XYZ file of C-alpha atoms in Angstrom:
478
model
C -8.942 22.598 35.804
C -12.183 23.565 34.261
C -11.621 20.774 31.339
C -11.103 18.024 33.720
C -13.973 18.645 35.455
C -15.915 18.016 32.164
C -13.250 15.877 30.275
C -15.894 13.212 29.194
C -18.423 16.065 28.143
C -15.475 16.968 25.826
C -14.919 13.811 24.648
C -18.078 12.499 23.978
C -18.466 16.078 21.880
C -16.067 14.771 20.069
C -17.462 11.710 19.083
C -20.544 13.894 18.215
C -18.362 16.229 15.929
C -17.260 12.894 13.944
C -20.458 10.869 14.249
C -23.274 13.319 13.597
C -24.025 16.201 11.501
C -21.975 19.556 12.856
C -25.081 21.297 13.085
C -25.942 19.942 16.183
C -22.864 20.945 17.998
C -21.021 24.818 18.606
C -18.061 24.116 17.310
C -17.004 27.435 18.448
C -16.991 26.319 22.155
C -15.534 23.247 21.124
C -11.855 23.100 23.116
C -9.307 21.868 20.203
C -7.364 18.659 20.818
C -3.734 18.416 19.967
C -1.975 14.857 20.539
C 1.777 15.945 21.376
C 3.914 12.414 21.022
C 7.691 12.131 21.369
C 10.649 10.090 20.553
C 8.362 7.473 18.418
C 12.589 6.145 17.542
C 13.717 5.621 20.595
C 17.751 6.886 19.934
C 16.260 10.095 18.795
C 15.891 11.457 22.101
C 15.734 15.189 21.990
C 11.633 15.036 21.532
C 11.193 13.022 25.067
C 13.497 14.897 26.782
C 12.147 18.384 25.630
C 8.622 16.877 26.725
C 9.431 16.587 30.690
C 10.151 20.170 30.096
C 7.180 21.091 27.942
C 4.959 19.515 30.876
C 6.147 20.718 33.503
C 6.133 24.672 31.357
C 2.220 23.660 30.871
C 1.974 22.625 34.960
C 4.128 25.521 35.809
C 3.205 28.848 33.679
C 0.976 31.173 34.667
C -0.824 34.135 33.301
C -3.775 35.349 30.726
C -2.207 33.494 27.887
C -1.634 30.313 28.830
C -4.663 30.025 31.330
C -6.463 30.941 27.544
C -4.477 27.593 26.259
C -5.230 25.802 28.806
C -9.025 26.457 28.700
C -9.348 26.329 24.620
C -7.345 23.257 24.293
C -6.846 19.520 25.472
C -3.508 18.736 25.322
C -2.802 14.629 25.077
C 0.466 14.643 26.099
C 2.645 11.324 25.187
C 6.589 12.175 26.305
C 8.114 8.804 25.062
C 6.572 6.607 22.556
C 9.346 4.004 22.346
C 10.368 3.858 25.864
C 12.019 0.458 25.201
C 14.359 1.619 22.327
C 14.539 5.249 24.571
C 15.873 2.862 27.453
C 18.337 1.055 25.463
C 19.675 4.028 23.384
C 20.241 6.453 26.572
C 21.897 3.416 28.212
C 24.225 3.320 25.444
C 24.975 6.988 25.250
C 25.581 6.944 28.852
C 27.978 4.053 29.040
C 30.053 4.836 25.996
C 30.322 8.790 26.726
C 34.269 9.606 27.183
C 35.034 11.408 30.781
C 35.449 14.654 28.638
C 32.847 14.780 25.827
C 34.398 13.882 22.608
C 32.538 15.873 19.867
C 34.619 13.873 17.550
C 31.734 11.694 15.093
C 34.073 8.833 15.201
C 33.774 8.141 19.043
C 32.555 5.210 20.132
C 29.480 6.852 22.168
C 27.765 7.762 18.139
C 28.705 4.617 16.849
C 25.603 2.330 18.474
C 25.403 -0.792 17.864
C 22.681 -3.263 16.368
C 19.976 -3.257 16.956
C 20.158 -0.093 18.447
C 17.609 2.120 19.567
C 15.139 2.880 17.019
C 13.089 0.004 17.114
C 10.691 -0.992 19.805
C 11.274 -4.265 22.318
C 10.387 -6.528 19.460
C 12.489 -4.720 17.253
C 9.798 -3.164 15.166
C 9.751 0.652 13.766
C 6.444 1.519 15.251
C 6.192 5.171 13.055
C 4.857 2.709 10.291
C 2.074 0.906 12.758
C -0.149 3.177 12.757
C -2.955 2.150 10.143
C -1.566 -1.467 10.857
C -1.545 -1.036 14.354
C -0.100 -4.769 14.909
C 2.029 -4.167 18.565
C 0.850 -3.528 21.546
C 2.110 0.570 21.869
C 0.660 1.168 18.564
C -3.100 -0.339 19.908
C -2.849 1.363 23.120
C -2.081 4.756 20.741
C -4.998 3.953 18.184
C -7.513 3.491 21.032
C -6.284 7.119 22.845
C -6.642 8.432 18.782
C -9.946 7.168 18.233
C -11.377 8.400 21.880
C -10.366 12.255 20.898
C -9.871 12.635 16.750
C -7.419 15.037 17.481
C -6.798 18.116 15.419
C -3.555 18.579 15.369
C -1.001 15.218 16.133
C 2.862 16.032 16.199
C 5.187 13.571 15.999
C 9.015 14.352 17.514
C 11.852 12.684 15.513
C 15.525 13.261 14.486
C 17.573 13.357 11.244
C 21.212 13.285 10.315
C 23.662 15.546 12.276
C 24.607 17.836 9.658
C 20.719 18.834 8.917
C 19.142 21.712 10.877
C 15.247 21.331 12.072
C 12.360 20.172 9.453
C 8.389 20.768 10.076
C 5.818 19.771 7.457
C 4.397 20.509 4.739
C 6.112 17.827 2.957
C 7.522 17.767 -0.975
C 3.943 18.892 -2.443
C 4.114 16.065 -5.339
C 4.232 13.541 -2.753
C 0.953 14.438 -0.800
C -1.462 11.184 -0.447
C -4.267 11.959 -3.469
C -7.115 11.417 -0.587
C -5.593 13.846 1.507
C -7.543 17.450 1.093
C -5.736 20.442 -0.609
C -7.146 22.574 2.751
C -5.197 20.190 4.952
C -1.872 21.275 3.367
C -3.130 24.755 3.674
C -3.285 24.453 7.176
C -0.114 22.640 8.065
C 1.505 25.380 6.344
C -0.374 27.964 8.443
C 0.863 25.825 11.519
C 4.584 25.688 9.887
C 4.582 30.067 9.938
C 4.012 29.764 13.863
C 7.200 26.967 14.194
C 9.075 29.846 11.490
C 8.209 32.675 13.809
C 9.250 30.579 16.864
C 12.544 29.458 15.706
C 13.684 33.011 14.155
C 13.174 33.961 17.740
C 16.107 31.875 18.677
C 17.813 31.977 16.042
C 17.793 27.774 14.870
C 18.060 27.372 11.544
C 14.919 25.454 9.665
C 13.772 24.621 6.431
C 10.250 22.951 4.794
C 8.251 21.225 2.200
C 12.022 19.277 1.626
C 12.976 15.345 1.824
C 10.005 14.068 3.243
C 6.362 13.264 2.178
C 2.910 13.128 3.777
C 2.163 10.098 1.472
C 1.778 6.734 3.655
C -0.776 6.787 6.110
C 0.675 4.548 8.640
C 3.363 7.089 10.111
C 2.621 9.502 12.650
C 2.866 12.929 10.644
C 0.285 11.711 8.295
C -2.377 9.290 10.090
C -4.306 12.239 11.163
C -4.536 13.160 7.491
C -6.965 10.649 6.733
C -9.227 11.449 9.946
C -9.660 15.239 9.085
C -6.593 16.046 11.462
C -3.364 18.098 10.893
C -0.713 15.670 11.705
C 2.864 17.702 11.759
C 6.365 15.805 11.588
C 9.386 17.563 13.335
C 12.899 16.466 12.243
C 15.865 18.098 14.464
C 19.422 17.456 13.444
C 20.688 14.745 15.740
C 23.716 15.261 17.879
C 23.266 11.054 18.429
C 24.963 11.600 22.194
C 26.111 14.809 24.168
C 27.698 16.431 21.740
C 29.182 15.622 18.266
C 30.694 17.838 15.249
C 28.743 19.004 12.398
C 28.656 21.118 9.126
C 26.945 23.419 11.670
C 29.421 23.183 14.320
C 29.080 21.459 17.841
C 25.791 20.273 17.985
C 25.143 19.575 21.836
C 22.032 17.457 23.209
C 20.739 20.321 24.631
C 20.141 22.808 21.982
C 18.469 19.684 19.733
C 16.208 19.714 23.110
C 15.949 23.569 23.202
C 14.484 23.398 19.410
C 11.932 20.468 19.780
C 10.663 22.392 23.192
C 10.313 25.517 20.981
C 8.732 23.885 18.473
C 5.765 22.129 21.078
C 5.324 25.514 22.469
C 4.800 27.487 18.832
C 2.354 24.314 18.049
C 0.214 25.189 21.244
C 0.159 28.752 20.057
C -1.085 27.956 16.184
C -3.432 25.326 17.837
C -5.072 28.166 20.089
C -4.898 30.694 17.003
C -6.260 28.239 14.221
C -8.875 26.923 17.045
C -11.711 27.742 14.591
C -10.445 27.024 11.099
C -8.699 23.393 12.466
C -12.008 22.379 13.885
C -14.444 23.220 11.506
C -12.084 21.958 8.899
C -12.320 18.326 11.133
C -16.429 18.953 11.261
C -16.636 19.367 7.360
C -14.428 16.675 6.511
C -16.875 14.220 8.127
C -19.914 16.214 7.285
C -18.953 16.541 3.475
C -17.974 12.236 3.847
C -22.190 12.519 5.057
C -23.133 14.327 2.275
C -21.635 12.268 0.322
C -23.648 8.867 1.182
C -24.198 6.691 -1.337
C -21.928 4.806 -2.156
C -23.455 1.196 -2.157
C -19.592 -0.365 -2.464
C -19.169 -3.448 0.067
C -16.038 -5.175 0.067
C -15.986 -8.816 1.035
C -13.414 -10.433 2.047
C -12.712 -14.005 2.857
C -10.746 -17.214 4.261
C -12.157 -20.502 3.804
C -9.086 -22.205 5.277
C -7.822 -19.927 7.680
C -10.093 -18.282 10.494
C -7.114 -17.137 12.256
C -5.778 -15.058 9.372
C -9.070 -13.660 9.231
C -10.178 -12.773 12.580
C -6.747 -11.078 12.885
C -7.868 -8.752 9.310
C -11.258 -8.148 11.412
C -9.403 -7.077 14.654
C -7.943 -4.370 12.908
C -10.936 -3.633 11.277
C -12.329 -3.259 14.895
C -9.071 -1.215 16.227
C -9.775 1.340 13.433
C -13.312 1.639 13.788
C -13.943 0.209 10.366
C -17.567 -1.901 10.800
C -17.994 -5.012 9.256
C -20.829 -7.373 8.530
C -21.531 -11.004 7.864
C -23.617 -12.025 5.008
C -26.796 -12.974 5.679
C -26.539 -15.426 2.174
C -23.818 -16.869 -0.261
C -22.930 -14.763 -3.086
C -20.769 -15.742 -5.923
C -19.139 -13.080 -8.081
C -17.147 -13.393 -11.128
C -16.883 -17.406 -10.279
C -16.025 -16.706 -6.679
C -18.748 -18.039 -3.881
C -18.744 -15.912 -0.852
C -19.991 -18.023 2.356
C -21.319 -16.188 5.555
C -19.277 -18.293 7.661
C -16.034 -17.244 5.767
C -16.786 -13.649 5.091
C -16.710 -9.947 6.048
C -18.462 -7.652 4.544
C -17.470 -3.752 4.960
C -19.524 -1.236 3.180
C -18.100 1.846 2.304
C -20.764 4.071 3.528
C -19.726 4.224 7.100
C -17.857 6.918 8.899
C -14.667 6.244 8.237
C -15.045 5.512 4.527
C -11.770 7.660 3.599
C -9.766 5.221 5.911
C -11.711 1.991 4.453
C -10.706 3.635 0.519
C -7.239 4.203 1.948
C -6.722 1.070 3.272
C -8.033 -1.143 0.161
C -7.246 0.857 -2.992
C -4.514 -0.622 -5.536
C -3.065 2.852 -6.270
C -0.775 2.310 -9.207
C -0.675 5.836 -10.693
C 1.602 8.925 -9.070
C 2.038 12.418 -9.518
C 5.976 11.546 -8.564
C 8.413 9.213 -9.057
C 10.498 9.014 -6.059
C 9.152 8.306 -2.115
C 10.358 8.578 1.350
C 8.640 5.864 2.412
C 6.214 2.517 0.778
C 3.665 3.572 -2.238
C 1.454 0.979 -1.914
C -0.310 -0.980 1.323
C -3.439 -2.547 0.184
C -4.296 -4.583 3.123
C -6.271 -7.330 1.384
C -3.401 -8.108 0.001
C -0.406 -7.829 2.397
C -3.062 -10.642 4.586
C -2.925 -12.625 1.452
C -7.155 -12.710 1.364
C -9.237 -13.235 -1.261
C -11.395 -10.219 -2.117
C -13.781 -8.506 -4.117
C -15.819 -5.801 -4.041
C -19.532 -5.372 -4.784
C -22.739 -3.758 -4.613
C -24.807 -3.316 -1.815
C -28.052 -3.733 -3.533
C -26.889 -7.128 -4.529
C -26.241 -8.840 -0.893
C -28.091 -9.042 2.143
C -25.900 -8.033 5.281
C -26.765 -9.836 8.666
C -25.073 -8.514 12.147
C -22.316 -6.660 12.545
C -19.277 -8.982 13.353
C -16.420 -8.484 16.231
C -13.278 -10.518 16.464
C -14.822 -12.444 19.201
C -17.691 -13.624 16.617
C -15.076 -15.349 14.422
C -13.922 -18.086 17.119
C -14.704 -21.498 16.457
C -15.229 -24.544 18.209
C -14.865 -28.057 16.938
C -17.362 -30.556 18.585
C -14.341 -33.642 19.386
C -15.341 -36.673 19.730
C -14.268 -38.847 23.117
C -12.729 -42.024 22.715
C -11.585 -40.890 19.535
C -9.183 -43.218 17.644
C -7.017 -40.390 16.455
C -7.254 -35.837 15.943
C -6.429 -34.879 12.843
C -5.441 -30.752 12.830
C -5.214 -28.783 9.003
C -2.276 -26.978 8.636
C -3.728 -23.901 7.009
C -4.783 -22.237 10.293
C -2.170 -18.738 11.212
C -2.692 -20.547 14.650
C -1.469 -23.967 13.191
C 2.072 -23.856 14.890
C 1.188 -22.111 18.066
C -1.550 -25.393 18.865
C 1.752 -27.754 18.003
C 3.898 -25.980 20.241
C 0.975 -26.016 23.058
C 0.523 -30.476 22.295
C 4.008 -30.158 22.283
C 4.584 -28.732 25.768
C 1.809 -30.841 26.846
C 4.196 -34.253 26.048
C 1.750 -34.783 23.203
C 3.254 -37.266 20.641
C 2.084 -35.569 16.743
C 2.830 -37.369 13.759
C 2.927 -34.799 10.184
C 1.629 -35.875 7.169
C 4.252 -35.937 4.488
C 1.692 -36.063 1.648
C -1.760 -35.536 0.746
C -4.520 -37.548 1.741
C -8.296 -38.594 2.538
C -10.766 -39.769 4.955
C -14.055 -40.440 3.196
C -15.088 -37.965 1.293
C -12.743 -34.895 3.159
C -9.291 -34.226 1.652
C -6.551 -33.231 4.048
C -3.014 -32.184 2.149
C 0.336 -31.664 3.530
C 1.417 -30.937 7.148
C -2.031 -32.355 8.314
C -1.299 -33.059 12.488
C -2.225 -36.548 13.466
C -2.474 -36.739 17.337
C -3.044 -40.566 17.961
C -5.236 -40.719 21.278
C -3.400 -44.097 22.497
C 0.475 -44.761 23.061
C 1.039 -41.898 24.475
C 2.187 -40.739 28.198
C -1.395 -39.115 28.960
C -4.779 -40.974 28.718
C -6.886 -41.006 26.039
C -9.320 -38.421 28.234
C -6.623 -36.130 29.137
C -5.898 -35.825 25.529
C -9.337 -35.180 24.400
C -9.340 -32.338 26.745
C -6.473 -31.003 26.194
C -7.597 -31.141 22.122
């Protein structure tokens, strides 16, 4: 009760604790923050169902030690990340169950079908949206992450059903290059608390084996790059109610019995680490502070396609990256940069490990083999032109938002004819919308010009007479 009362003075502390130098804050009365998230697949279900009963355990329990959590800690609790694919993976197990539970792996009830539950409604894996953060869950998620920086983030999943129970560290040779040796020093001080907690009940576990804290879009590692802990969990999946494995019958409710454990022994290292977790956070942004002066400005650009590029800025924005217009053309290496077509995003910001993260071309690797992607560099994937260069050598105007990159053509009434480029990401969504609208559009089957501007193929030619509307009610629905 006491931390609701001053949940925003918390908050904004933490803000502080990222934003300014750590000096001005005692980080020893500092509550630590631990982002507890479930079920991110949605047909591994043993983390969402363990979390109804870690919450109510939190609601419920009473006594010195846990009103000691309770005060020294902010618990964001998220019991069911995927509820879509949750919903559609419990309504298969349900349906397909046989009267008498058939532990046999060849029943129909472990056998689900395409596209199963994993995914979310639109059939996306959202544990690799996280530094994308391109569907709706995963910007509801960022916003929560950026509001609190927690310290520790766990992220509830399942494996094969002849595994036991994994917690991070990760393979060591497959630990991100940016990520700092004192973070993996920490997640294995976390990982003796989940040891201790299991040998109480006797699960079987195992560690730093078959996966990798490399890509920063997943879960278990986005809080890697913000001076966080983040902590996978992989329990062996019984995929149902109960199915046969190396191990024996593995039932639904002892894969819940070990994810419930293993929130509970991450509360307890959370309250025990309190000090070293936070001032670990504090320095990694201080030391990023101390380390100003770096005069490296990316620019990126779109001549053709503002859509494309207000979507690049967006996430920018969603990730707390800032980014700048130029106040002038530049032109570097042959390239001119306009201020109407560019961002520009120093590196000496806050969140300059992210920006480095985000834009490097890593081609070198201390191993050969990876759980997940190697490589994400998101100048690329949007298919932007880019370059980076020095600060001294531009002149930077406002900072931009996504809402400073829309654009309005002046149309001219009485118009003989609209002619549309094809470039545009939001191209086919206008054609659909002229389309709905009983819009006749003609397509341009090859390149050509109109004075002295050159349109090329799939140019949209909306002729403002013979069709079913007036020639107003076309020019304002263009």
């Amino acid at each position: 009760p006491e931390n609701h009362q001053r949940i925003e003075q918390i908050k904004s502390d933490r803000q502080r604790l990222i934003n300014q130098n750590n000096k001005v804050l005692d980080t020893d009365q500092l509550p630590i923050v631990l982002y507890q998230g479930f079920s991110i697949h949605g047909n591994e279900p043993s983390g969402s169902n363990a979390a109804l009963l870690y919450a109510y355990y939190l609601a419920a329990a009473q006594g010195p030690a846990m009103e000691k959590a309770l005060t020294e800690s902010v618990i964001l609790l998220d019991p069911s990340f995927n509820p879509d694919g949750l919903q559609r993976f419990s309504t298969w197990a349900n349906m397909h169950k046989s009267n008498k539970i058939n532990p046999d792996p060849n029943d129909r009830e472990y056998a689900e079908v395409w596209p199963g539950g994993r995914t979310n409604h639109y059939w996306f894996d959202l544990n690799r949206d996280w530094m994308p953060s391109q569907l709706p869950e995963s910007q509801a998620r960022i916003k929560t992450f950026h509001q609190w920086y927690p310290n520790i983030l766990t992220d509830h999943h399942e494996m094969g059903t002849n595994s036991t129970f994994f917690f991070q560290p990760g393979i060591p040779t497959r630990t991100h290059p940016l990520t700092p040796k004192l973070n993996q020093e920490l997640t294995r001080a976390v990982g003796r608390y989940h040891a201790r907690a299991l040998d109480k009940i006797g699960s079987l576990y195992y560690s730093e084996e078959d996966y990798d804290d490399f890509y920063y879009g997943k879960g278990s590692t986005f809080p890697d790059i913000h001076g966080g802990v983040g902590i996978l969990f992989e329990q062996a999946s019984s995929r149902g109610h109960a199915q046969e494995s190396d191990n024996g019958i593995l039932t639904f409710p002892f894969t819940i019995r070990n994810q419930f454990t293993a929130a509970l022994s991450t509360l307890e290292a959370g309250i025990a680490l309190k000090k070293d977790l936070i001032n670990y956070q504090s320095d990694f942004y201080h030391q990023m502070r101390k380390n100003k002066g770096s005069d490296e400005v990316f620019l990126i650009q779109d001549t053709h396609d503002t859509g494309k590029l207000k979507a690049f800025l967006a996430l920018m924005d969603r990730q707390h990256i800032q980014a700048y217009r130029l106040k002038a053309p530049v032109r570097i290496d042959g390239q001119s940069y306009l201020p109407k077509s560019t961002i520009a995003i120093p590196k000496d910001q806050t969140q300059s490990t992210l920006i480095e993260a985000m834009f490097e071309r890593r081609t070198q690797f201390q191993d050969s083999l990876f759980y997940d992607i190697s490589a994400w560099s998101f100048p690329l994937a949007f298919n932007l032109e880019h370059t980076s260069a020095r600060l001294k050598d531009l002149e930077l105007a406002e900072q931009l938002n996504p809402e400073h990159l829309n654009t309005e053509t002046n149309v001219l009434n009485k118009s003989y004819a609209y002619i549309l480029e094809w470039e545009d990401y939001y191209s086919p969504k206008t054609l659909n919308y002229l389309l709905e609208n009983n819009i006749r559009v003609k397509v341009a089957m090859q390149p050509f010009a109109l004075g002295k501007q050159n349109f090329d193929y799939g140019s949209l030619m909306i002729p403002a007479h013979n069709q079913e509307k007036s020639p107003d009610e076309i020019h304002n629905l263009m």
